CSV table of C-alpha atoms and ligand atoms in Angstrom, one decimal:
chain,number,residue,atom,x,y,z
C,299,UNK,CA,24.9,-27.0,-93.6
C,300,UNK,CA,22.8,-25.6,-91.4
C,301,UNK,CA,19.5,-23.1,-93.1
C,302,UNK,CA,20.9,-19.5,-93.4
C,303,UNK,CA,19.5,-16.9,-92.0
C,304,UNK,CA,17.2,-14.5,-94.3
C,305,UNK,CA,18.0,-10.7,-93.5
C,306,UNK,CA,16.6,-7.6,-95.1
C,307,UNK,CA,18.2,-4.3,-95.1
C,308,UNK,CA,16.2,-1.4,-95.0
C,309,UNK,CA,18.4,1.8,-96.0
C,310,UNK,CA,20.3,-0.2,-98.2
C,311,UNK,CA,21.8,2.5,-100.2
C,312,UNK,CA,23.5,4.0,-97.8
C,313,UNK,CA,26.4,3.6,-95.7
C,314,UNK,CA,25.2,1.3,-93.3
C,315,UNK,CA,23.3,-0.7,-95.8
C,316,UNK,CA,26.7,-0.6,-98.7
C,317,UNK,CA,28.9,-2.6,-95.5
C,318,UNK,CA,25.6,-5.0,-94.4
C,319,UNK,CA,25.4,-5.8,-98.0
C,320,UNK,CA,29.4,-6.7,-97.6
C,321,UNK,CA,28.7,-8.2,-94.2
C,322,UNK,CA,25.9,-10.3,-96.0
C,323,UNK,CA,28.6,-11.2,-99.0
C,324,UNK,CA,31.5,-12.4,-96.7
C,325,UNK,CA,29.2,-15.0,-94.4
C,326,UNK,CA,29.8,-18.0,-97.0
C,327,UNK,CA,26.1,-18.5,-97.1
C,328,UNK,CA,25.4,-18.2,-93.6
C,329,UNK,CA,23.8,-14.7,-94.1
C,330,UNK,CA,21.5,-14.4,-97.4
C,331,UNK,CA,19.6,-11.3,-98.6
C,332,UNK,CA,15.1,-11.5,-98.5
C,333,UNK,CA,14.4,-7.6,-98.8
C,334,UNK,CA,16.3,-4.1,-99.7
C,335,UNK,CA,15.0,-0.4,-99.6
C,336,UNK,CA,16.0,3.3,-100.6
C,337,UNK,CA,14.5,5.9,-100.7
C,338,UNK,CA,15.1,7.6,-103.9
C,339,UNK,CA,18.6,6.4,-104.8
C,340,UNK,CA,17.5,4.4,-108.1
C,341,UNK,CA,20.5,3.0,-109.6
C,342,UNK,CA,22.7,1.7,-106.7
C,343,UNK,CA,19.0,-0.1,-105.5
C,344,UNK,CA,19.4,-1.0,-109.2
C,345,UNK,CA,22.7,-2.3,-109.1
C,346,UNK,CA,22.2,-4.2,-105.5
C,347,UNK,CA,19.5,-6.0,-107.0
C,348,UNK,CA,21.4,-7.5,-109.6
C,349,UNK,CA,23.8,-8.7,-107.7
C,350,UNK,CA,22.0,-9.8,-104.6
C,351,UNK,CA,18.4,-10.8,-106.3
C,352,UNK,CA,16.7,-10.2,-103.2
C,353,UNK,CA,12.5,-11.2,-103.0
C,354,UNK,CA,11.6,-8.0,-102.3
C,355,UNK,CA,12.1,-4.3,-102.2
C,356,UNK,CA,10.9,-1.6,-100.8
C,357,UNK,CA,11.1,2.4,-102.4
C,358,UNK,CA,10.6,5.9,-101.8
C,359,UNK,CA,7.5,7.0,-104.4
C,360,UNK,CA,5.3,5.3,-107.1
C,361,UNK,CA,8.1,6.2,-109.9
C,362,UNK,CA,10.5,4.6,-108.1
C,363,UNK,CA,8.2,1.5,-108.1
C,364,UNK,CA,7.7,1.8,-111.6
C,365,UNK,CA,11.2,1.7,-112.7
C,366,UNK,CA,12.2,-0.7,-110.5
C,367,UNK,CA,9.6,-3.2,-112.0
C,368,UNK,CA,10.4,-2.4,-115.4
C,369,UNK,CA,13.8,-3.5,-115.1
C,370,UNK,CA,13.3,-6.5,-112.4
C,371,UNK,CA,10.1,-8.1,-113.1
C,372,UNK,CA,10.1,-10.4,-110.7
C,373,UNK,CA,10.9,-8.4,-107.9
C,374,UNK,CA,7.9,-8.1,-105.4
C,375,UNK,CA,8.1,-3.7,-105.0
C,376,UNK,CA,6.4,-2.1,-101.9
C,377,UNK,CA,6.4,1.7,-101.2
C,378,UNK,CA,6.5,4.3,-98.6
C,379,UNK,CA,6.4,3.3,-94.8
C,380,UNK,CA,3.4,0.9,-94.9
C,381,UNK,CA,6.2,-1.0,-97.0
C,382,UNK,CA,8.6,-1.0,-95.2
C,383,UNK,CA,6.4,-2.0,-92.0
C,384,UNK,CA,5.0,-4.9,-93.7
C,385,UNK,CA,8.7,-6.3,-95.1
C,386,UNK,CA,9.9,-6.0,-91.7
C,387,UNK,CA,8.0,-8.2,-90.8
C,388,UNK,CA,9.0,-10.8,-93.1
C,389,UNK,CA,12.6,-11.7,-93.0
C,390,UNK,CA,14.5,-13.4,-89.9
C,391,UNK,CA,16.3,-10.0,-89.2
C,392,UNK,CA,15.2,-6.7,-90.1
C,393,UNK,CA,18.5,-4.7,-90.4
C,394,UNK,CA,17.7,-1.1,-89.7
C,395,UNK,CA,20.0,1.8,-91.6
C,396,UNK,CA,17.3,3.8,-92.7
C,397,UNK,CA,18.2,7.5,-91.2
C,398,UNK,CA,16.0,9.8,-89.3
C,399,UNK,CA,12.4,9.0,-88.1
C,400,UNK,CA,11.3,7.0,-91.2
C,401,UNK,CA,13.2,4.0,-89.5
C,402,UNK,CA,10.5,3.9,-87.0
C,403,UNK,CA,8.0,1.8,-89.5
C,404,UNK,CA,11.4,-0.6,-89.6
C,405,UNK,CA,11.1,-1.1,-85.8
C,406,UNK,CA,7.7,-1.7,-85.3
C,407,UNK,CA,7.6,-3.7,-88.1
C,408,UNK,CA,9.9,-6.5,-87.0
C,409,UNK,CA,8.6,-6.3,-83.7
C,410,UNK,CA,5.2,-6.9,-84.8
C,411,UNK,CA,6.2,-9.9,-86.5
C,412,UNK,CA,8.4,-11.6,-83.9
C,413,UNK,CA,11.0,-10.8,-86.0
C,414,UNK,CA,14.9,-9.5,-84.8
C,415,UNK,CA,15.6,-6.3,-85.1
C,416,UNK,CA,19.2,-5.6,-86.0
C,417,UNK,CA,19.4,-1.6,-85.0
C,418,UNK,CA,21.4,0.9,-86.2
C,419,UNK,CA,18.7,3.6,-86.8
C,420,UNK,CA,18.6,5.3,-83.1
C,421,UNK,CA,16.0,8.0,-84.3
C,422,UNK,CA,13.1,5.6,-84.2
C,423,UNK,CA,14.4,4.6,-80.3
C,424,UNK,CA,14.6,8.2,-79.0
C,425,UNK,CA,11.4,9.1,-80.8
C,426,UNK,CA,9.5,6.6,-79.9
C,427,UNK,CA,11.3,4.5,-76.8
C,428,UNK,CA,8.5,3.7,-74.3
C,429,UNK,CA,6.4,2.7,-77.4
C,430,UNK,CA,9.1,0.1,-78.7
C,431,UNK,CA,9.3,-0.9,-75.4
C,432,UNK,CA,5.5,-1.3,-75.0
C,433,UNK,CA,5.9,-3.7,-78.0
C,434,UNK,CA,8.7,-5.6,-77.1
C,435,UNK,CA,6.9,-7.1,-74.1
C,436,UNK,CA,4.0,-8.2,-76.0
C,437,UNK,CA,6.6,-9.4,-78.9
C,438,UNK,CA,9.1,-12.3,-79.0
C,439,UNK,CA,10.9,-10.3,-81.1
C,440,UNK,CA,14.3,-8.7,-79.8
C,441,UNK,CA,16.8,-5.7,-80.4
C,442,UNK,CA,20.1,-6.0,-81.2
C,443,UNK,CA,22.4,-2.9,-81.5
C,444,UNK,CA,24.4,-2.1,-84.4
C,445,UNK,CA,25.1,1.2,-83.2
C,446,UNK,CA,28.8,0.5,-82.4
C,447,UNK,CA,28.6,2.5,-78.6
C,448,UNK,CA,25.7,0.2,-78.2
C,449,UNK,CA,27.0,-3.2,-79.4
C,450,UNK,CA,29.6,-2.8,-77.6
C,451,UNK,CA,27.6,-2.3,-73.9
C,452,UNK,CA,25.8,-5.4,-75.3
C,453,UNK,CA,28.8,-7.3,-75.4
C,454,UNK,CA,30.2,-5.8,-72.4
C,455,UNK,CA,27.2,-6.9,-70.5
C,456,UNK,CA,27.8,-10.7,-70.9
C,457,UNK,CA,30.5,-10.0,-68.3
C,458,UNK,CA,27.8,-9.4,-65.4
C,459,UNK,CA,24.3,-9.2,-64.6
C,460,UNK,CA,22.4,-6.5,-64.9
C,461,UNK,CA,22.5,-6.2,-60.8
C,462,UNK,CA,25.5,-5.8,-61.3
C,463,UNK,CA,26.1,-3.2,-63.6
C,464,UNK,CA,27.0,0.3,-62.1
C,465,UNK,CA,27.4,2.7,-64.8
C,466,UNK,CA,27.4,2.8,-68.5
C,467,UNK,CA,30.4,4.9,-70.4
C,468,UNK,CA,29.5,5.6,-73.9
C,469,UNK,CA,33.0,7.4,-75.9
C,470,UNK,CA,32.5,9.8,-78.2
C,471,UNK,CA,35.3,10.4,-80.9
C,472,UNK,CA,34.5,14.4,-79.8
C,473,UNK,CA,33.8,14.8,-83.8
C,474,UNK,CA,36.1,17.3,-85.9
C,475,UNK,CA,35.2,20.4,-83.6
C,476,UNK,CA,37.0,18.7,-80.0
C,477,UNK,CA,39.3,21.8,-79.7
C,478,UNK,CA,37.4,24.6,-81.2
C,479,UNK,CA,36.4,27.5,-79.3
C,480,UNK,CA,33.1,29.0,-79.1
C,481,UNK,CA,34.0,31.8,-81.9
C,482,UNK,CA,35.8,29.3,-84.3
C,483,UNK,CA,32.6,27.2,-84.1
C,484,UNK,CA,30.5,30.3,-85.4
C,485,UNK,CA,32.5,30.3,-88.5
C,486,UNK,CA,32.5,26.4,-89.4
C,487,UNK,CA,31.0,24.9,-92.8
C,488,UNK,CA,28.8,22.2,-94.1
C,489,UNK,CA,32.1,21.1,-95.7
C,490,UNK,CA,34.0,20.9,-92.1
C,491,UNK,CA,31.5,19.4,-90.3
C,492,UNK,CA,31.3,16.6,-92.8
C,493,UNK,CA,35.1,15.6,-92.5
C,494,UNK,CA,34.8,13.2,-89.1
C,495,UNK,CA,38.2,12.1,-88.1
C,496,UNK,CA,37.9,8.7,-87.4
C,497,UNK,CA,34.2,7.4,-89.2
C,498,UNK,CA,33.3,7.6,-92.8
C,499,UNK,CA,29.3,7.8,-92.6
C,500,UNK,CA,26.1,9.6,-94.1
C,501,UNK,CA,25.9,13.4,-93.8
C,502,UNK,CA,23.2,13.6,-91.0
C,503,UNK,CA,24.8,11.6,-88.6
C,504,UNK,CA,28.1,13.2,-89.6
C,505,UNK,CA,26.7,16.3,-88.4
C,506,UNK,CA,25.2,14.7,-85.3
C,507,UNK,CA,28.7,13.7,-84.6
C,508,UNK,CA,30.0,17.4,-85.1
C,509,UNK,CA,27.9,19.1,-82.8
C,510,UNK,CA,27.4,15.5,-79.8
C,511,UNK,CA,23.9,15.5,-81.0
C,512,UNK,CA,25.2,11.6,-82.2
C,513,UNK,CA,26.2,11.1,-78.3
C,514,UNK,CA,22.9,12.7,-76.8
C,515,UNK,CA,20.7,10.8,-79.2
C,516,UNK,CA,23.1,7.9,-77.9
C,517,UNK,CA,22.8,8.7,-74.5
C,518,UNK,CA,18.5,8.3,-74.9
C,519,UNK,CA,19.0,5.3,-77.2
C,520,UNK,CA,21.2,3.4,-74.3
C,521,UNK,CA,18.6,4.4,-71.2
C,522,UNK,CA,15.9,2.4,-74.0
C,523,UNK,CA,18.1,-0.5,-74.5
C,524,UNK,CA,19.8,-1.4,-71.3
C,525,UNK,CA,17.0,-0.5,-68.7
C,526,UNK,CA,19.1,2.0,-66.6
C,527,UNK,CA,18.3,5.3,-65.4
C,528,UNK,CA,19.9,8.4,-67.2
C,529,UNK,CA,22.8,9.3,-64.1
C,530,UNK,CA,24.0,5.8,-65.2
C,531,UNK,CA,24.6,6.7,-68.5
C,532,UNK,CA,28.3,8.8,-68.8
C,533,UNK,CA,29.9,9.9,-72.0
C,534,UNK,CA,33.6,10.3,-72.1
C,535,UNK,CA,35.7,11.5,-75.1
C,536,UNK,CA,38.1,8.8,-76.2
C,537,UNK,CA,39.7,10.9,-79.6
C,538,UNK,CA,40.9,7.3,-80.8
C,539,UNK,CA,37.8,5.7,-81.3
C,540,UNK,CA,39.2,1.7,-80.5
C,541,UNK,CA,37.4,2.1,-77.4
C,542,UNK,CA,34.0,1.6,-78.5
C,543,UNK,CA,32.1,1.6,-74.8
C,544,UNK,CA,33.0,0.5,-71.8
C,545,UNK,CA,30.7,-0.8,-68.8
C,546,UNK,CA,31.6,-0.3,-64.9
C,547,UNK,CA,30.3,-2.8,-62.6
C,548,UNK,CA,29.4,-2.5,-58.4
C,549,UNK,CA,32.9,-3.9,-57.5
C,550,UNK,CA,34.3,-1.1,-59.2
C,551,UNK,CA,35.9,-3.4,-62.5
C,552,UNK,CA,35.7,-2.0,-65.9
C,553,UNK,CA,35.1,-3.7,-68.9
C,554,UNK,CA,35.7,-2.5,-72.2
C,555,UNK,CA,35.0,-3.5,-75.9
C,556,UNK,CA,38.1,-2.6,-78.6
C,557,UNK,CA,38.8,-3.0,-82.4
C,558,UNK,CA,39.3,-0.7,-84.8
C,559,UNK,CA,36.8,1.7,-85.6
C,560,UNK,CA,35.0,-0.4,-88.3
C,561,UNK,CA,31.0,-1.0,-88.6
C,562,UNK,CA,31.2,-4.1,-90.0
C,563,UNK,CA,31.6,-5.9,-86.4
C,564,UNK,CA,28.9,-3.9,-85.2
C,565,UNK,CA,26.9,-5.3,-88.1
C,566,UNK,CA,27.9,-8.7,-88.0
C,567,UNK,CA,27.4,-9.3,-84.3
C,568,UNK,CA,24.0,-8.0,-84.2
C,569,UNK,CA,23.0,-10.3,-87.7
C,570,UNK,CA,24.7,-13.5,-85.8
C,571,UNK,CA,24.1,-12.7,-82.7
C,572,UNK,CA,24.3,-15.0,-79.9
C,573,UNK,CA,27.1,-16.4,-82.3
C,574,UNK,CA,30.6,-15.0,-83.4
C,575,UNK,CA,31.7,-16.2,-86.8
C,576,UNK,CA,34.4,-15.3,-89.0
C,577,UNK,CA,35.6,-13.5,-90.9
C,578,UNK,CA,37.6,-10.5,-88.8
C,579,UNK,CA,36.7,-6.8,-88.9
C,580,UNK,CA,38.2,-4.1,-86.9
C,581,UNK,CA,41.2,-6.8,-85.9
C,582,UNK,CA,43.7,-4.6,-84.0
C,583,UNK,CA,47.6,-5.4,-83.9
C,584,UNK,CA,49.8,-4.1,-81.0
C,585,UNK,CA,52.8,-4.2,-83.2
C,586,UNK,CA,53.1,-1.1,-83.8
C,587,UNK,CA,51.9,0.1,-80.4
C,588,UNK,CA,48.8,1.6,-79.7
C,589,UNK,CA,47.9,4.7,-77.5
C,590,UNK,CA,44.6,5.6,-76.3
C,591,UNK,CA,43.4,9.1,-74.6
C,592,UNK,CA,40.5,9.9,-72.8
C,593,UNK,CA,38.8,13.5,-71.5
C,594,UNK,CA,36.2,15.0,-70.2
C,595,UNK,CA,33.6,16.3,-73.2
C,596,UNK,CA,33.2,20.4,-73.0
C,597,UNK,CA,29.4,20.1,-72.2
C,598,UNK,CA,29.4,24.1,-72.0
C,599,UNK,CA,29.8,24.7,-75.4
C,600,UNK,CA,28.7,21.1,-76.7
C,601,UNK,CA,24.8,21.6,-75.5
C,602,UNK,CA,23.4,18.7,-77.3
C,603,UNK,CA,24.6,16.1,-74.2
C,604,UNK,CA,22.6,18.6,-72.0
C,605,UNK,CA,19.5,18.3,-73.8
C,606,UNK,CA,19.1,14.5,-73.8
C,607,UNK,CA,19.3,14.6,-70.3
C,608,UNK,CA,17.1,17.2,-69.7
C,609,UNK,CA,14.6,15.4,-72.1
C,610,UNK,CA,14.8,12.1,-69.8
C,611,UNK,CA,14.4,14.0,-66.7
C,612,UNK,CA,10.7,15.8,-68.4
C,613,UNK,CA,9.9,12.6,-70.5
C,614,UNK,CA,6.4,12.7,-71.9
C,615,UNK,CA,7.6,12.9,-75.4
C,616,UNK,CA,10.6,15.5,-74.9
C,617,UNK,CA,12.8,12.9,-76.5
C,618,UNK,CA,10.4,12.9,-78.9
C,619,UNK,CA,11.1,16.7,-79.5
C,620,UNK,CA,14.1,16.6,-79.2
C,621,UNK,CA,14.8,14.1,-82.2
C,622,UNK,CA,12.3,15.9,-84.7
C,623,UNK,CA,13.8,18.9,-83.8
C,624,UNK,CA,17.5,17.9,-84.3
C,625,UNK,CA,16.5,16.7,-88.2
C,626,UNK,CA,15.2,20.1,-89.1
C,627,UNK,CA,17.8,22.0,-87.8
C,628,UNK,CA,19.9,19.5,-89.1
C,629,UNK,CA,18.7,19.2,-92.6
C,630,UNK,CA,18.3,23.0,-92.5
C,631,UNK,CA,22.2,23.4,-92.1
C,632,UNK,CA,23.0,21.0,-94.8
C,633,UNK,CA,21.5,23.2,-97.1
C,634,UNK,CA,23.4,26.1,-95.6
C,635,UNK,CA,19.8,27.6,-94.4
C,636,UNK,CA,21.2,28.0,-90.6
C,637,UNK,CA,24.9,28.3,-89.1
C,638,UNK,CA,25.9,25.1,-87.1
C,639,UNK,CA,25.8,27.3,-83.7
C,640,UNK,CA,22.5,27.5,-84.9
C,641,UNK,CA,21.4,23.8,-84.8
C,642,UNK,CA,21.2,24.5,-80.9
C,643,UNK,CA,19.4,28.1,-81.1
C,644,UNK,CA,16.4,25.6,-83.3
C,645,UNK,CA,16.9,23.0,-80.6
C,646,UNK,CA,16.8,24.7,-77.2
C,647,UNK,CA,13.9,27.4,-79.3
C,648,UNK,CA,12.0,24.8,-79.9
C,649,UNK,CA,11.3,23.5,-76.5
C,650,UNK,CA,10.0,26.7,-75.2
C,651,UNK,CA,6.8,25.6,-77.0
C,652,UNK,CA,7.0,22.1,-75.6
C,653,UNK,CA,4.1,20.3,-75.1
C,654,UNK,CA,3.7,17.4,-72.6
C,655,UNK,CA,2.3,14.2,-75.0
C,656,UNK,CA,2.0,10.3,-73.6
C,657,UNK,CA,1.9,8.1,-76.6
C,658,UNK,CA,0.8,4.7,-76.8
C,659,UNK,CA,0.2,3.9,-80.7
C,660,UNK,CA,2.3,5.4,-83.8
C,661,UNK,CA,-0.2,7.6,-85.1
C,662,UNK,CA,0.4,9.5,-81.5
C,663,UNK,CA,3.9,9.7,-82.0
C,664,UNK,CA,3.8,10.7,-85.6
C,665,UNK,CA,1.5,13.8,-84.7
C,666,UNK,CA,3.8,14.5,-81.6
C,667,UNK,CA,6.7,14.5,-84.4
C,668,UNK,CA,5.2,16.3,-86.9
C,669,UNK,CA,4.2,19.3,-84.5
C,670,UNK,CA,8.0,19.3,-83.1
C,671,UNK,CA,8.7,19.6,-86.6
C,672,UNK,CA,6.6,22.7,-87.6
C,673,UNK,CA,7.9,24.4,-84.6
C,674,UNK,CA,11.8,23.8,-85.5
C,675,UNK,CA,10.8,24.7,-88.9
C,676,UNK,CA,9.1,27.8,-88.5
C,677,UNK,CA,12.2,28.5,-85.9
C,678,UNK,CA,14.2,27.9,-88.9
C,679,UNK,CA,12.3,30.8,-90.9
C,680,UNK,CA,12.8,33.3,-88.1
C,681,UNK,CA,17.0,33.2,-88.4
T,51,NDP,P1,22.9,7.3,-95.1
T,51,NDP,O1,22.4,8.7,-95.2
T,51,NDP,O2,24.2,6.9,-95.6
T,51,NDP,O3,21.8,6.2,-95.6
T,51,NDP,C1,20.4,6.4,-95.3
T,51,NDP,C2,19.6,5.3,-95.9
T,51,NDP,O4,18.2,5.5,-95.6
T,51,NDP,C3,19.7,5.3,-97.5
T,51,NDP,O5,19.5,4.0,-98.0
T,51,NDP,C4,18.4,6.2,-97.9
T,51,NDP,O6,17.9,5.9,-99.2
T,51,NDP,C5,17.5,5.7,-96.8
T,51,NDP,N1,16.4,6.7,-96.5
T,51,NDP,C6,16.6,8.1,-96.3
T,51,NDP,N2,15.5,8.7,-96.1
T,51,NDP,C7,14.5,7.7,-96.0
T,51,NDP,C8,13.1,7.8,-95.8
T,51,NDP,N3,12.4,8.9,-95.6
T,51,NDP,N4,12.4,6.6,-95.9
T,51,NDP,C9,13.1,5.4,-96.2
T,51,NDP,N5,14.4,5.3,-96.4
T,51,NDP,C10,15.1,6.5,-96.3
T,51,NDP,O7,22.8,7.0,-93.5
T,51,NDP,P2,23.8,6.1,-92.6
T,51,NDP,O8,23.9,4.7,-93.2
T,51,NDP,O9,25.0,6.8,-92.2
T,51,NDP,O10,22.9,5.9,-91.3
T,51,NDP,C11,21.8,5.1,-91.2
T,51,NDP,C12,21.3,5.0,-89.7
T,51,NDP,O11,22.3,4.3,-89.0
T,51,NDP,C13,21.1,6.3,-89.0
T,51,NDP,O12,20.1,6.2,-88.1
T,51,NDP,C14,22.4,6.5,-88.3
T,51,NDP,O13,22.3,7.3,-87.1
T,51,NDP,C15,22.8,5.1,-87.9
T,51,NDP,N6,24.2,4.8,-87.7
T,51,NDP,C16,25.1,5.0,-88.7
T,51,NDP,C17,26.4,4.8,-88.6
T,51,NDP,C18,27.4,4.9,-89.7
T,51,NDP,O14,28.6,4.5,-89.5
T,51,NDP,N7,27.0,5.4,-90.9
T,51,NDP,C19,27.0,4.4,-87.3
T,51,NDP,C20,25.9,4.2,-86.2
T,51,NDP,C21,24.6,4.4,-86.5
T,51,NDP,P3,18.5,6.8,-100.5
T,51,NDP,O15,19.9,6.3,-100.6
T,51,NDP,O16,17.6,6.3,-101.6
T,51,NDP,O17,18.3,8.2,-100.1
T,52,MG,MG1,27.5,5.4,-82.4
């Protein structure tokens, strides 16, 4: 049989990390684990260690470390982001499902050490593209989308070359809100913005999702991945999401990728990638008929698609912005701080102190960051 391939999971405690772990579990050996990380979620790290005796783990703070050790003693523990920029670069795939900026360490890690990236953590793309980018060139490493919008342009690409390709269409579930009007918006909860109709997944990109922040950060994360410029990027509302993406070429043929919405074939593509292996996920019967609807998204009241495209037509670190900006307002409204309608007041606020910023090294971006950060935050105060 031939060597399997050693993968470590960074964000393993959450949602994307509890179905790579699965992923990892169904590959008959193909797939094995090297590394984990949390952040500060003890016991399922705990319990994933037992059961998948990984080499090496990487957590939150110093306590964490502590108690990890003192119940797996021979588990190698690193902490904080120099940890989990130095594991990254140690496994054959770097699978990346930490949320939020903090998966940026993830990235450069692997890339530094040749290492694939398996992607689902699109912060660390939008907040830091042309510097990913920079290091990819000088890198054999590669990126593989796990994002399912993105996997599936990846996949629909092998149908052309890149010459060829006219337009990218990313779909968009339109989150819980598709038919609200600007007044019911005002009034919705942390409670209804959590309950997506057709993904289960952690609350900040649940949110995301809610408000087409998810499809904006999306729309960024594509024009990183797939070398286009932003008026080939569309987004159109497919309710369904079986649909995952579709991508148009010259001669005016369309081609799409389908299955049902599960992220485990997102997962395992990008972890066996160029191969397809067994077993199915997101296998889709027409038995029972299948109907599929697409529409335009309401841009006018769903503002985040507008921002990502005015922060590709400024650049300069306006995606940057954008990003950091998003997780404060974000993580302000999940503690019921701000209203929802607010998450764009912080956004679009924010970028009237805007700075222009080229960034060639992660200390740049991380100052960048941080400032876009103090201004959402202070934004926050004043609502
Ligand atoms: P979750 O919130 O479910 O999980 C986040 C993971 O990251 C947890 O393991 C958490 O550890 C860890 N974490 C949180 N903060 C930090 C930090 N500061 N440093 C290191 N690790 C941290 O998120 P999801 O799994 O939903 O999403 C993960 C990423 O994948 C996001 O970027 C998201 O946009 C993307 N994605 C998710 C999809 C989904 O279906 N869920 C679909 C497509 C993309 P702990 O548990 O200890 O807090
Ligand atoms: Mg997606």
């Amino acid at each position: 049989m031939a060597e399997s391939v050693k993968v470590s999971i960074f964000g393993s405690t959450g949602s994307i990390g509890v179905q790579a772990l699965d992923v990892i579990k169904g590959s008959g050996g193909r797939l094995e684990v090297y590394g984990l990380s949390a952040n500060s979620n003890v016991e399922v790290l705990s319990q994933q260690i037992a059961q998948f005796s990984p080499e090496v783990v990487v957590v939150g703070s110093e306590e964490m470390a502590t108690s990890i050790s003192e119940r797996f003693s021979k588990v190698r523990v690193e902490v904080g982001g120099e940890g989990l920029g130095q594991v990254a670069m140690e496994a054959d795939v770097a699978l990346n499902a930490v949320v939020g900026f903090a998966g940026l360490r993830v990235t450069l890690g692997a890339i530094a050490g040749g290492k694939r990236v398996a992607l689902a953590n699109k912060e660390s793309l939008v907040a830091a593209g042309p510097l990913v980018r920079m290091k990819l060139e000088e890198s054999t490493s590669e990126i593989v989308p796990v994002d399912s919008e993105h996997a599936a342009i990846h996949q629909c690409l092998r149908g052309g070359s890149h010459n060829e390709v006219k337009r990218l269409i990313l779909t968009s579930s339109g989150g819980p809100f598709r038919r609200f009007s600007a007044t019911e918006l005002e009034g919705v909860t942390v409670a209804d913005a959590l309950n997506h109709p057709t993904w289960k997944m952690g609350p900040k990109i649940t949110v995301d999702s809610s408000t087409l922040m998810n499809k904006a950060l999306e729309v960024i994360e594509a024009y990183e991945l797939f070398d286009v410029t932003s008026d080939q990027i569309d987004v159109v509302v497919h309710p369904e999401s079986i649909v995952h993406s579709l991508v148009e070429f010259v001669d005016g043929s369309q081609i799409a990728q389908i299955s049902r919405p599960d992220m485990r074939l997102p997962i395992a593509y990008a972890l066996n990638y160029p191969e397809r292996v067994s077993p199915v996920y997101g296998g889709l019967s027409y038995s029972d008929g299948l109907t599929l609807h697409f529409e335009e998204a309401r841009r006018s009241i769903f503002r985040g698609l507008d921002f990502a495209y005015m922060a590709l037509e400024i650049g300069d670190g306006a995606p940057t912005w954008l990003n950091a900006a998003n997780e404060v307002a974000v993580d302000a409204f999940l503690r019921e701080r701000i209203r929802w309608t607010d998450i764009y007041r912080v956004i679009e606020g924010s970028f009237e102190s805007f700075e222009k910023w080229t960034f060639s090294d992660f200390e740049s971006v991380l100052s960048l960051d941080e400032l876009a950060r103090r201004r959402a935050s202070e934004l926050v105060g004043s609502l």
